[in-house]
Short mmCIF file of C-alpha atoms and ligand atoms in Angstrom, two decimals:
data_model
loop_
_atom_site.label_atom_id
_atom_site.label_comp_id
_atom_site.label_asym_id
_atom_site.label_seq_id
_atom_site.Cartn_x
_atom_site.Cartn_y
_atom_site.Cartn_z
CA MET A 215 0.00 0.00 0.00
CA ASN A 216 1.32 3.42 -0.87
CA THR A 217 0.27 5.75 1.93
CA TRP A 218 1.12 9.38 1.43
CA ILE A 219 1.65 11.02 4.79
CA MET A 220 1.36 14.76 4.85
CA ASP A 221 4.02 16.29 7.09
CA ARG A 222 2.14 18.61 9.42
CA PRO A 223 3.70 20.03 12.55
CA ASP A 224 0.92 18.66 14.79
CA ASP A 225 1.37 15.11 13.61
CA PRO A 226 2.98 12.85 16.18
CA ASP A 227 5.15 9.80 15.69
CA VAL A 228 2.82 7.87 17.96
CA LEU A 229 -0.80 8.48 18.77
CA VAL A 230 -2.06 6.69 21.86
CA ILE A 231 -5.81 6.36 22.35
CA GLY A 232 -6.64 6.06 26.05
CA GLY A 233 -4.69 7.41 29.00
CA GLY A 234 -5.04 4.54 31.47
CA THR A 235 -2.05 2.58 32.77
CA GLY A 236 -1.55 0.90 29.37
CA GLY A 237 -1.80 4.13 27.39
CA TYR A 238 0.14 6.46 29.63
CA SER A 239 2.99 3.97 30.12
CA THR A 240 3.27 3.62 26.33
CA ALA A 241 3.29 7.40 25.97
CA LEU A 242 5.91 7.97 28.69
CA ARG A 243 8.33 5.36 27.34
CA ALA A 244 7.86 6.44 23.72
CA ALA A 245 8.54 10.06 24.66
CA ALA A 246 11.60 9.01 26.68
CA LEU A 247 12.89 7.31 23.54
CA GLY A 248 12.62 10.56 21.63
CA LEU A 249 9.32 10.01 19.86
CA ARG A 250 6.72 12.72 19.50
CA VAL A 251 3.61 11.49 21.26
CA VAL A 252 -0.02 12.57 21.36
CA LEU A 253 -2.20 10.91 23.99
CA ALA A 254 -5.96 11.18 23.51
CA GLU A 255 -8.06 10.72 26.64
CA ARG A 256 -11.78 11.37 26.91
CA ASP A 257 -11.96 11.30 30.68
CA LEU A 258 -9.02 11.39 33.11
CA VAL A 259 -5.43 10.24 32.62
CA GLY A 260 -4.77 7.35 34.96
CA GLY A 261 -7.88 5.53 33.73
CA THR A 262 -9.64 2.74 35.56
CA CYS A 263 -6.76 1.71 37.81
CA LEU A 264 -6.20 5.13 39.26
CA HIS A 265 -9.74 6.46 39.42
CA ARG A 266 -12.02 3.42 39.81
CA GLY A 267 -9.81 0.39 40.31
CA CYS A 268 -6.53 -0.56 41.93
CA ILE A 269 -5.80 2.62 43.86
CA PRO A 270 -9.14 3.60 45.43
CA SER A 271 -9.94 -0.05 46.21
CA LYS A 272 -6.59 -0.64 47.88
CA ALA A 273 -6.91 2.58 49.86
CA MET A 274 -10.27 1.35 51.16
CA LEU A 275 -8.86 -2.10 51.88
CA HIS A 276 -6.13 -0.48 53.95
CA ALA A 277 -8.81 1.15 56.09
CA ALA A 278 -10.49 -2.27 56.32
CA GLU A 279 -7.24 -3.78 57.65
CA LEU A 280 -7.17 -1.13 60.38
CA VAL A 281 -10.70 -2.06 61.41
CA ASP A 282 -9.79 -5.76 61.45
CA GLY A 283 -6.74 -4.91 63.53
CA ILE A 284 -8.91 -3.39 66.24
CA ALA A 285 -10.93 -6.61 66.47
CA GLU A 286 -7.77 -8.73 66.57
CA ALA A 287 -6.13 -6.48 69.15
CA GLY A 288 -8.82 -7.23 71.70
CA ALA A 289 -9.54 -10.82 70.76
CA ARG A 290 -5.96 -12.08 70.70
CA TRP A 291 -3.65 -9.62 72.37
CA GLY A 292 -5.51 -8.13 75.29
CA VAL A 293 -5.22 -4.70 73.70
CA LYS A 294 -8.61 -3.37 74.66
CA ALA A 295 -9.78 -0.99 71.99
CA THR A 296 -13.23 -0.37 70.62
CA LEU A 297 -14.34 0.80 67.24
CA ASP A 298 -16.65 3.79 67.62
CA ALA A 299 -17.60 4.23 63.99
CA VAL A 300 -16.28 4.36 60.48
CA ASP A 301 -16.65 7.85 59.08
CA TRP A 302 -17.26 7.08 55.42
CA ASP A 303 -16.82 10.71 54.38
CA ALA A 304 -13.42 10.87 56.08
CA LEU A 305 -12.40 7.50 54.65
CA THR A 306 -13.34 8.50 51.11
CA ALA A 307 -11.70 11.92 51.53
CA THR A 308 -8.35 10.26 52.32
CA ARG A 309 -8.86 7.79 49.45
CA ASP A 310 -9.75 10.57 47.03
CA ASP A 311 -6.77 12.65 48.14
CA ILE A 312 -4.45 9.74 47.32
CA VAL A 313 -6.12 9.37 43.92
CA ALA A 314 -5.93 13.11 43.26
CA ARG A 315 -2.24 13.28 44.14
CA ASN A 316 -1.48 10.33 41.89
CA HIS A 317 -3.56 11.88 39.12
CA GLN A 318 -1.55 15.07 39.45
CA GLY A 319 1.63 12.97 39.39
CA VAL A 320 0.70 11.17 36.17
CA GLY A 321 -0.16 14.51 34.54
CA ALA A 322 3.16 15.97 35.67
CA HIS A 323 5.10 12.94 34.34
CA LEU A 324 3.39 13.27 30.96
CA ALA A 325 4.03 17.00 30.80
CA ARG A 326 7.69 16.60 31.80
CA ALA A 327 8.13 13.89 29.16
CA GLY A 328 6.70 16.22 26.53
CA VAL A 329 3.62 14.11 25.79
CA ARG A 330 0.82 16.19 24.35
CA VAL A 331 -2.41 15.18 26.08
CA VAL A 332 -5.44 15.89 23.94
CA ARG A 333 -8.78 15.80 25.71
CA GLY A 334 -11.54 14.17 23.73
CA SER A 335 -12.93 11.00 22.27
CA ALA A 336 -10.72 9.51 19.58
CA ARG A 337 -11.74 7.47 16.56
CA LEU A 338 -9.78 5.86 13.80
CA THR A 339 -10.07 7.22 10.28
CA GLY A 340 -7.56 4.91 8.64
CA PRO A 341 -4.43 2.83 9.33
CA ARG A 342 -2.60 5.99 10.44
CA GLY A 343 -5.42 8.46 10.91
CA VAL A 344 -7.15 9.52 14.12
CA VAL A 345 -9.69 12.23 14.81
CA VAL A 346 -10.11 13.45 18.37
CA ASP A 347 -13.47 15.05 19.05
CA GLY A 348 -12.95 17.40 21.95
CA PRO A 349 -12.02 20.91 23.03
CA ASP A 350 -8.41 20.67 21.86
CA GLY A 351 -8.95 17.87 19.35
CA GLY A 352 -8.45 17.65 15.63
CA ALA A 353 -7.27 15.28 12.93
CA PHE A 354 -3.90 13.58 13.33
CA THR A 355 -1.73 11.32 11.23
CA ALA A 356 0.54 9.10 13.27
CA ARG A 357 3.84 8.70 11.44
CA ARG A 358 4.96 5.50 13.15
CA GLY A 359 1.93 4.03 14.75
CA ILE A 360 -1.28 4.12 16.70
CA VAL A 361 -1.71 2.45 20.07
CA LEU A 362 -5.16 1.31 21.15
CA ALA A 363 -5.44 1.52 24.95
CA THR A 364 -9.14 2.08 25.51
CA GLY A 365 -9.42 -0.38 28.39
CA SER A 366 -12.53 -1.94 29.84
CA ARG A 367 -15.71 -1.28 31.80
CA PRO A 368 -17.79 -3.36 34.24
CA ARG A 369 -19.82 -6.10 32.62
CA MET A 370 -23.51 -6.46 33.54
CA LEU A 371 -25.55 -9.62 33.67
CA PRO A 372 -28.31 -9.79 31.07
CA GLY A 373 -31.58 -8.80 32.72
CA LEU A 374 -29.90 -6.68 35.40
CA THR A 375 -29.52 -2.92 35.23
CA ALA A 376 -27.15 -1.01 37.47
CA ASP A 377 -29.01 1.93 38.98
CA GLY A 378 -25.98 3.10 40.94
CA HIS A 379 -27.98 2.85 44.16
CA ARG A 380 -29.35 -0.63 44.86
CA VAL A 381 -27.74 -2.52 41.97
CA VAL A 382 -24.20 -1.27 41.63
CA THR A 383 -20.95 -1.95 39.80
CA SER A 384 -17.50 -1.62 41.32
CA ASP A 385 -17.46 1.94 39.89
CA ASP A 386 -20.67 2.90 41.71
CA ALA A 387 -19.56 1.30 44.99
CA LEU A 388 -16.79 3.89 45.26
CA PHE A 389 -19.13 6.82 45.04
CA ALA A 390 -22.00 5.51 47.17
CA PRO A 391 -23.20 7.97 49.82
CA GLY A 392 -22.48 5.57 52.68
CA LEU A 393 -21.73 2.04 53.76
CA PRO A 394 -24.50 -0.54 53.46
CA ALA A 395 -25.50 -2.80 56.36
CA SER A 396 -25.78 -5.77 54.00
CA VAL A 397 -24.40 -6.60 50.56
CA LEU A 398 -24.90 -9.38 48.07
CA VAL A 399 -21.78 -9.58 45.91
CA LEU A 400 -22.19 -11.35 42.61
CA GLY A 401 -18.93 -12.70 41.23
CA GLY A 402 -16.09 -14.41 43.04
CA GLY A 403 -13.24 -13.04 40.94
CA ALA A 404 -10.68 -10.65 42.40
CA ILE A 405 -12.94 -7.57 42.34
CA GLY A 406 -15.93 -9.34 43.90
CA VAL A 407 -13.77 -10.95 46.58
CA GLU A 408 -12.08 -7.65 47.47
CA TYR A 409 -15.39 -5.83 47.80
CA ALA A 410 -16.91 -8.67 49.83
CA SER A 411 -13.91 -8.56 52.15
CA PHE A 412 -14.03 -4.76 52.46
CA HIS A 413 -17.71 -4.62 53.32
CA ARG A 414 -17.37 -7.41 55.87
CA SER A 415 -14.56 -5.52 57.61
CA MET A 416 -16.87 -2.51 57.69
CA GLY A 417 -19.44 -4.57 59.56
CA ALA A 418 -21.85 -5.50 56.75
CA GLU A 419 -23.63 -8.84 56.38
CA VAL A 420 -22.06 -10.16 53.18
CA THR A 421 -23.10 -12.93 50.82
CA LEU A 422 -20.71 -13.77 48.00
CA VAL A 423 -22.11 -15.75 45.07
CA GLU A 424 -19.93 -17.36 42.41
CA ALA A 425 -21.19 -19.57 39.57
CA ALA A 426 -17.99 -21.62 39.30
CA ASP A 427 -17.28 -24.32 41.84
CA ARG A 428 -14.73 -22.16 43.64
CA LEU A 429 -13.67 -18.58 44.23
CA LEU A 430 -11.01 -17.12 41.90
CA PRO A 431 -11.82 -19.86 39.37
CA LEU A 432 -8.77 -19.08 37.24
CA GLU A 433 -6.40 -19.69 40.14
CA ASP A 434 -5.14 -22.92 41.68
CA ALA A 435 -7.99 -24.90 43.25
CA ASP A 436 -6.32 -24.79 46.68
CA VAL A 437 -6.18 -21.00 46.53
CA GLY A 438 -9.93 -20.75 45.97
CA ARG A 439 -10.63 -23.27 48.72
CA GLN A 440 -8.32 -21.63 51.28
CA LEU A 441 -9.68 -18.20 50.44
CA ALA A 442 -13.28 -19.38 50.87
CA ARG A 443 -12.35 -20.88 54.23
CA GLY A 444 -10.75 -17.62 55.35
CA LEU A 445 -13.71 -15.51 54.23
CA LYS A 446 -16.22 -17.86 55.88
CA ARG A 447 -14.24 -17.66 59.10
CA ARG A 448 -14.79 -13.91 58.96
CA GLY A 449 -18.54 -14.39 58.71
CA ILE A 450 -19.02 -14.01 54.96
CA THR A 451 -21.58 -16.38 53.44
CA VAL A 452 -19.80 -17.87 50.45
CA ARG A 453 -21.89 -19.70 47.88
CA THR A 454 -19.96 -21.28 45.05
CA GLY A 455 -21.59 -23.23 42.23
CA ALA A 456 -24.52 -20.87 42.74
CA VAL A 457 -26.31 -18.58 40.30
CA LEU A 458 -28.56 -15.57 40.59
CA THR A 459 -32.00 -16.48 39.26
CA GLY A 460 -33.81 -13.24 39.98
CA ALA A 461 -33.48 -9.85 41.62
CA GLU A 462 -36.21 -7.48 42.66
CA VAL A 463 -35.30 -3.90 43.52
CA LEU A 464 -37.25 -2.65 46.54
CA PRO A 465 -37.23 0.82 48.11
CA ASP A 466 -34.86 -0.33 50.87
CA GLY A 467 -32.75 -2.89 49.03
CA VAL A 468 -32.71 -5.87 46.76
CA ARG A 469 -34.46 -9.22 47.15
CA ALA A 470 -32.54 -11.78 45.14
CA THR A 471 -33.06 -15.44 44.51
CA VAL A 472 -30.04 -17.66 44.22
CA ARG A 473 -29.93 -21.28 43.06
CA THR A 474 -27.37 -23.02 45.23
CA ALA A 475 -24.97 -25.75 44.19
CA ARG A 476 -27.50 -28.27 45.56
CA GLY A 477 -30.24 -26.88 43.33
CA GLU A 478 -32.16 -25.17 46.15
CA GLU A 479 -33.59 -21.68 45.64
CA VAL A 480 -32.65 -19.35 48.49
CA VAL A 481 -33.71 -15.75 49.01
CA VAL A 482 -31.00 -13.23 49.84
CA SER A 483 -32.11 -9.76 50.90
CA ALA A 484 -29.49 -7.03 51.00
CA GLU A 485 -29.31 -3.27 50.95
CA ARG A 486 -27.08 -3.46 47.92
CA LEU A 487 -26.38 -5.89 45.09
CA LEU A 488 -22.83 -5.42 43.85
CA VAL A 489 -22.31 -6.97 40.42
CA ALA A 490 -18.70 -7.95 39.74
CA VAL A 491 -19.02 -10.50 36.95
CA GLY A 492 -16.06 -9.36 34.90
CA ARG A 493 -15.08 -6.52 32.63
CA ALA A 494 -15.85 -5.87 28.98
CA PRO A 495 -13.37 -4.28 26.54
CA VAL A 496 -14.24 -0.75 25.38
CA THR A 497 -14.26 -0.06 21.63
CA ASP A 498 -17.40 2.06 21.27
CA GLY A 499 -16.90 5.07 19.04
CA LEU A 500 -13.42 3.88 18.06
CA ASP A 501 -14.44 2.89 14.51
CA LEU A 502 -12.05 -0.04 14.23
CA ALA A 503 -13.42 -0.81 10.78
CA ALA A 504 -12.08 2.49 9.41
CA ALA A 505 -8.58 1.14 9.98
CA GLY A 506 -9.43 -2.33 8.69
CA LEU A 507 -9.71 -3.85 12.16
CA ALA A 508 -12.45 -5.73 14.01
CA ALA A 509 -12.97 -6.79 17.59
CA ASP A 510 -13.18 -10.53 18.27
CA ALA A 511 -16.39 -12.24 19.41
CA ARG A 512 -15.79 -11.16 23.02
CA GLY A 513 -14.99 -7.57 22.09
CA PHE A 514 -11.19 -7.76 22.48
CA VAL A 515 -8.76 -6.52 19.84
CA ALA A 516 -6.32 -9.35 19.32
CA PRO A 517 -2.78 -8.78 18.09
CA ALA A 518 -1.58 -10.72 15.06
CA ASP A 519 1.91 -10.67 16.57
CA TRP A 520 2.04 -11.03 20.36
CA SER A 521 5.79 -10.41 20.42
CA ARG A 522 5.10 -6.82 19.28
CA LEU A 523 1.45 -6.54 20.34
CA GLU A 524 0.76 -5.45 16.78
CA THR A 525 -2.54 -6.04 15.04
CA ALA A 526 -2.96 -7.36 11.49
CA VAL A 527 -2.77 -3.70 10.41
CA PRO A 528 0.94 -2.82 10.55
CA GLY A 529 1.61 0.07 12.92
CA ILE A 530 -1.54 -0.39 15.01
CA HIS A 531 -0.73 -1.87 18.41
CA VAL A 532 -2.86 -2.82 21.41
CA VAL A 533 -2.15 -2.71 25.16
CA GLY A 534 -4.03 -3.25 28.41
CA ASP A 535 -7.51 -4.54 29.06
CA LEU A 536 -8.39 -4.35 25.36
CA LEU A 537 -6.16 -7.39 24.80
CA PRO A 538 -7.59 -10.91 25.10
CA PRO A 539 -5.92 -13.59 27.24
CA PRO A 540 -3.10 -14.46 27.82
CA SER A 541 -3.01 -10.78 28.77
CA LEU A 542 -4.38 -10.57 32.27
CA GLY A 543 -6.54 -7.49 32.69
CA LEU A 544 -4.09 -6.17 35.26
CA ALA A 545 -2.51 -2.75 35.52
CA HIS A 546 1.03 -4.07 35.96
CA ALA A 547 0.64 -6.26 32.85
CA SER A 548 -0.45 -3.15 30.96
CA PHE A 549 2.68 -1.28 32.13
CA ALA A 550 4.83 -4.05 30.65
CA GLU A 551 2.79 -3.99 27.44
CA GLY A 552 3.21 -0.23 27.20
CA LEU A 553 7.00 -0.53 27.50
CA LEU A 554 7.08 -3.25 24.83
CA VAL A 555 4.96 -1.32 22.34
CA ALA A 556 6.81 1.98 22.86
CA GLU A 557 10.17 0.27 22.41
CA THR A 558 8.91 -1.59 19.34
CA LEU A 559 7.69 1.65 17.77
CA ALA A 560 11.01 3.32 18.58
CA GLY A 561 12.92 0.46 16.98
CA VAL A 562 14.57 -0.48 20.27
CA PRO A 563 14.93 -4.22 21.02
CA SER A 564 12.30 -5.31 23.52
CA ARG A 565 11.37 -8.72 24.87
CA PRO A 566 7.79 -9.97 24.65
CA VAL A 567 5.77 -9.86 27.87
CA ASP A 568 6.22 -13.10 29.81
CA TYR A 569 2.62 -13.46 30.95
CA ALA A 570 3.38 -16.69 32.81
CA ALA A 571 5.61 -14.72 35.18
CA VAL A 572 3.18 -11.88 35.91
CA PRO A 573 1.94 -12.05 39.52
CA ARG A 574 -1.79 -12.15 40.23
CA VAL A 575 -2.93 -10.74 43.55
CA THR A 576 -6.23 -10.41 45.42
CA TYR A 577 -6.05 -7.88 48.25
CA SER A 578 -8.81 -9.33 50.42
CA SER A 579 -8.39 -10.62 53.96
CA PRO A 580 -6.88 -13.17 53.59
CA GLN A 581 -4.93 -12.07 50.54
CA THR A 582 -3.96 -14.37 47.69
CA ALA A 583 -0.95 -14.07 45.39
CA SER A 584 0.11 -16.42 42.62
CA VAL A 585 2.60 -16.66 39.83
CA GLY A 586 3.03 -19.33 37.17
CA LEU A 587 0.94 -22.40 36.58
CA THR A 588 -1.83 -23.89 38.69
CA GLU A 589 -1.27 -27.49 39.76
CA GLU A 590 -3.87 -28.61 37.23
CA ALA A 591 -2.15 -26.79 34.35
CA ALA A 592 1.29 -27.99 35.46
CA ARG A 593 0.15 -31.63 35.62
CA ALA A 594 -1.20 -31.32 32.09
CA LEU A 595 2.39 -30.68 30.97
CA GLY A 596 3.99 -33.63 32.76
CA PRO A 597 4.87 -35.06 36.17
CA VAL A 598 5.19 -32.52 38.97
CA LYS A 599 6.25 -32.29 42.59
CA VAL A 600 4.00 -30.25 44.84
CA ASN A 601 4.55 -29.06 48.39
CA THR A 602 1.89 -27.28 50.39
CA MET A 603 2.76 -25.79 53.73
CA PRO A 604 0.49 -23.93 56.15
CA LEU A 605 1.71 -20.41 56.95
CA THR A 606 1.04 -21.19 60.59
CA ALA A 607 3.86 -23.74 60.46
CA THR A 608 6.13 -20.72 60.87
CA ALA A 609 6.39 -18.57 63.97
CA LYS A 610 5.49 -15.40 62.08
CA GLY A 611 2.48 -17.14 60.57
CA MET A 612 1.36 -17.97 64.13
CA VAL A 613 1.87 -14.35 65.21
CA HIS A 614 -0.46 -13.18 62.45
CA GLY A 615 -2.85 -16.02 63.25
CA GLN A 616 -4.81 -15.80 60.02
CA GLY A 617 -4.05 -19.21 58.55
CA GLY A 618 -2.94 -19.31 54.95
CA MET A 619 -0.61 -21.45 52.89
CA VAL A 620 2.37 -21.61 50.62
CA LYS A 621 2.02 -24.03 47.70
CA VAL A 622 4.96 -24.60 45.39
CA ILE A 623 4.94 -26.67 42.21
CA ALA A 624 7.99 -27.86 40.30
CA ALA A 625 8.52 -30.14 37.32
CA ALA A 626 9.53 -33.62 38.46
CA ASP A 627 12.42 -34.45 36.21
CA GLY A 628 15.09 -37.05 36.65
CA ALA A 629 15.10 -40.68 37.63
CA GLY A 630 12.79 -41.52 40.51
CA GLY A 631 10.84 -38.32 39.94
CA GLU A 632 12.84 -36.21 42.37
CA ALA A 633 12.04 -32.53 41.90
CA THR A 634 14.99 -31.39 39.90
CA GLY A 635 13.02 -29.53 37.28
CA ARG A 636 12.19 -25.89 37.21
CA VAL A 637 9.64 -24.20 39.43
CA LEU A 638 6.34 -23.91 37.58
CA GLY A 639 4.07 -22.16 40.05
CA VAL A 640 3.86 -20.55 43.47
CA HIS A 641 0.55 -19.89 45.23
CA LEU A 642 0.21 -17.97 48.47
CA VAL A 643 -2.77 -17.28 50.71
CA GLY A 644 -2.55 -15.27 53.91
CA PRO A 645 -1.56 -11.92 55.38
CA HIS A 646 0.79 -9.69 53.35
CA VAL A 647 1.25 -12.25 50.56
CA SER A 648 0.80 -9.41 48.03
CA GLU A 649 4.22 -8.22 49.19
CA MET A 650 5.71 -11.73 49.37
CA ILE A 651 5.05 -12.78 45.76
CA ALA A 652 7.87 -10.66 44.24
CA GLU A 653 10.49 -13.24 45.13
CA SER A 654 8.46 -16.02 43.54
CA GLN A 655 7.97 -14.14 40.29
CA LEU A 656 11.76 -14.07 39.87
CA ILE A 657 11.96 -17.76 40.80
CA VAL A 658 9.46 -18.60 38.05
CA ALA A 659 10.76 -16.10 35.47
CA TRP A 660 14.37 -17.13 35.93
CA ASP A 661 13.59 -20.86 35.60
CA ALA A 662 15.01 -21.56 39.04
CA GLU A 663 14.83 -25.06 40.51
CA PRO A 664 13.84 -25.82 44.12
CA ALA A 665 17.47 -26.52 45.01
CA ASP A 666 18.49 -23.07 43.72
CA VAL A 667 15.93 -21.40 45.97
CA ALA A 668 16.74 -23.65 48.92
CA GLN A 669 20.32 -22.41 48.74
CA HIS A 670 19.25 -18.88 49.67
CA VAL A 671 18.64 -18.02 53.30
CA HIS A 672 15.42 -16.27 54.28
CA ALA A 673 15.27 -13.90 57.24
CA HIS A 674 13.90 -15.42 60.43
CA PRO A 675 11.24 -14.86 61.60
CA THR A 676 9.35 -13.62 58.55
CA LEU A 677 6.32 -14.74 56.61
CA SER A 678 8.46 -15.10 53.50
CA GLU A 679 10.50 -17.68 55.37
CA ALA A 680 7.60 -20.03 54.61
CA VAL A 681 8.42 -19.77 50.90
CA GLY A 682 12.03 -20.69 51.63
CA GLU A 683 10.94 -23.60 53.86
CA ALA A 684 8.52 -24.90 51.23
CA PHE A 685 11.33 -25.00 48.68
CA LEU A 686 13.78 -26.55 51.16
CA THR A 687 11.35 -29.43 51.58
CA LEU A 688 10.82 -29.76 47.83
CA ALA A 689 14.60 -29.88 47.40
CA GLY A 690 14.79 -32.74 49.94
CA ARG A 691 16.33 -30.59 52.69
CA GLY A 692 13.25 -29.93 54.84
CA LEU A 693 14.03 -28.30 58.18
CA HIS A 694 10.78 -27.69 60.04
CA GLN A 695 8.46 -29.46 57.61
CA HIS A 696 8.47 -33.24 57.37
C1 FAD B 712 -12.21 -2.41 41.25
C2 FAD B 712 -10.98 -2.74 40.45
C3 FAD B 712 -9.81 -3.07 41.11
C4 FAD B 712 -8.66 -3.37 40.40
N1 FAD B 712 -7.54 -3.67 41.09
C5 FAD B 712 -6.42 -3.94 40.42
C6 FAD B 712 -5.22 -4.20 41.13
O1 FAD B 712 -5.18 -4.19 42.36
N2 FAD B 712 -4.08 -4.46 40.43
C7 FAD B 712 -4.09 -4.49 39.06
O2 FAD B 712 -3.05 -4.75 38.47
N3 FAD B 712 -5.22 -4.23 38.35
C8 FAD B 712 -6.37 -3.96 39.00
N4 FAD B 712 -7.51 -3.66 38.29
C9 FAD B 712 -7.46 -3.73 36.83
C10 FAD B 712 -6.85 -2.45 36.23
O3 FAD B 712 -7.56 -1.35 36.69
C11 FAD B 712 -6.87 -2.54 34.72
O4 FAD B 712 -6.20 -3.70 34.30
C12 FAD B 712 -6.18 -1.34 34.09
O5 FAD B 712 -6.81 -0.14 34.50
C13 FAD B 712 -6.24 -1.43 32.56
O6 FAD B 712 -5.64 -0.31 32.02
P1 FAD B 712 -5.93 0.15 30.52
O7 FAD B 712 -4.98 1.24 30.25
O8 FAD B 712 -5.98 -1.01 29.61
O9 FAD B 712 -7.44 0.70 30.53
P2 FAD B 712 -8.16 1.80 31.39
O10 FAD B 712 -7.47 2.06 32.66
O11 FAD B 712 -9.59 1.39 31.43
O12 FAD B 712 -7.99 3.12 30.53
C14 FAD B 712 -8.59 3.30 29.30
C15 FAD B 712 -8.76 4.78 29.09
O13 FAD B 712 -9.16 5.00 27.74
C16 FAD B 712 -10.08 6.07 27.71
N5 FAD B 712 -10.82 5.91 26.45
C17 FAD B 712 -11.60 4.88 26.07
N6 FAD B 712 -12.04 5.06 24.82
C18 FAD B 712 -11.51 6.23 24.39
C19 FAD B 712 -11.59 6.94 23.17
N7 FAD B 712 -12.29 6.49 22.12
N8 FAD B 712 -10.93 8.12 23.08
C20 FAD B 712 -10.21 8.61 24.12
N9 FAD B 712 -10.10 7.96 25.30
C21 FAD B 712 -10.73 6.78 25.42
C22 FAD B 712 -10.90 5.90 28.96
O14 FAD B 712 -11.50 7.12 29.34
C23 FAD B 712 -9.85 5.41 29.95
O15 FAD B 712 -9.30 6.46 30.70
C24 FAD B 712 -8.68 -3.33 38.98
C25 FAD B 712 -9.85 -2.97 38.30
C26 FAD B 712 -10.98 -2.67 39.03
C27 FAD B 712 -12.23 -2.27 38.28
#
């Protein structure tokens, strides 16, 4: 194709559509590599993660931990403290201040890098053409490429409508006027589990309904089971293998019917029904067809070349939640994708994203953190060695007193099936495991074997010591685990 590109001063090398974590990371890296970048954003830079996702939810979960700490202080440690009340307005003010400061930070980074942020809704007009409809918009021709980073939005169940009041999405839950006394959470993925955990800490009666036979159905079966046990211990009613069969919105709440795993119909009444059944890619108004592209059956835009995240139209790349699996719908995956695409467009060597080594974390109480393959997926590849160790087998695990586990999976190579192969997966459940998984992601990414890990000494007493102990045992050098 012979495309004549008019050289206009406003035309960037790279035009990024969407200023979420995927889009802004692409823009920052591309600008750092000397490319001229325009970033079109129709709402706020920072996107879902900063304004409606990772950051506000983790801020709220931090407050939830403080509340849980007060209960634990009295129950276990004789530290007599009482919780007077949770001031929702104060809680959300602190949360929103953290979001606002981060938002300002992202804007400052982009400005310092020389990225031109154009406010408005962008649509494709051809393989290099973009029009941004907005106050400072216009028509642009991207000399090197276009990056689609339009992200995702909450998915709704057919037949249900979010009214932002009684039937809410994770977006609405942030901006609710107060805390409900009871919540029915639909969806046992990370978002549903985190919100169920948060509301329980805040004193609500919580029912969590998941259609699959376990929570976090994409994770190792033991993770889902341990998590369910931990949530039940905290008083959350967990119903797996259960489906919503009806929901009636009443003036003071929602009356839902749920078919349980045993086929019984139960009625769950709650002030709020929080629907967290997944996220749908956003391509509305983008006019993919104008560039010769189409979304797949599920609405994702799939790359033709995953090593460059480039679509079948040369020069059009995709990052973030718009990508289908094996991308993960996680902010940190989108950062890595942004780096890869920016470097690719700049002609700098860049390695493909190693999705198998991207950690997956749920910040509930208890937390879960995993990297690599589930036991089921690992066994499908060949013989494996598995070691599961309770966190409470360590002194620090006992101090925290929240249960939990470390599960490590390695390929069983060699005669007799001793675990001499590489580590395939690590799965953690318990307190602070979101901070403990970093070590395991290197173990998996660097193809380490249990004996390699066992060689390294972990600080005593720590929770991460349990990871070291689990690998010591797998390497045949068990110390406290037999
Ligand atoms: C409640 C919740 C908690 C989460 N917690 C975590 C977590 O703890 N850790 C984690 O890693 N991930 C978490 N996520 C997921 C994370 O938020 C997403 O993976 C991440 O935001 C995806 O980034 P993105 O850039 O692909 O899309 P988005 O962040 O959705 O950004 C897309 C941007 O594109 C803009 N846009 C769309 N169409 C156009 C257009 N035509 N023109 C101009 N602009 C457009 C939108 O306004 C938006 O700002 C969470 C998500 C939710 C909802």
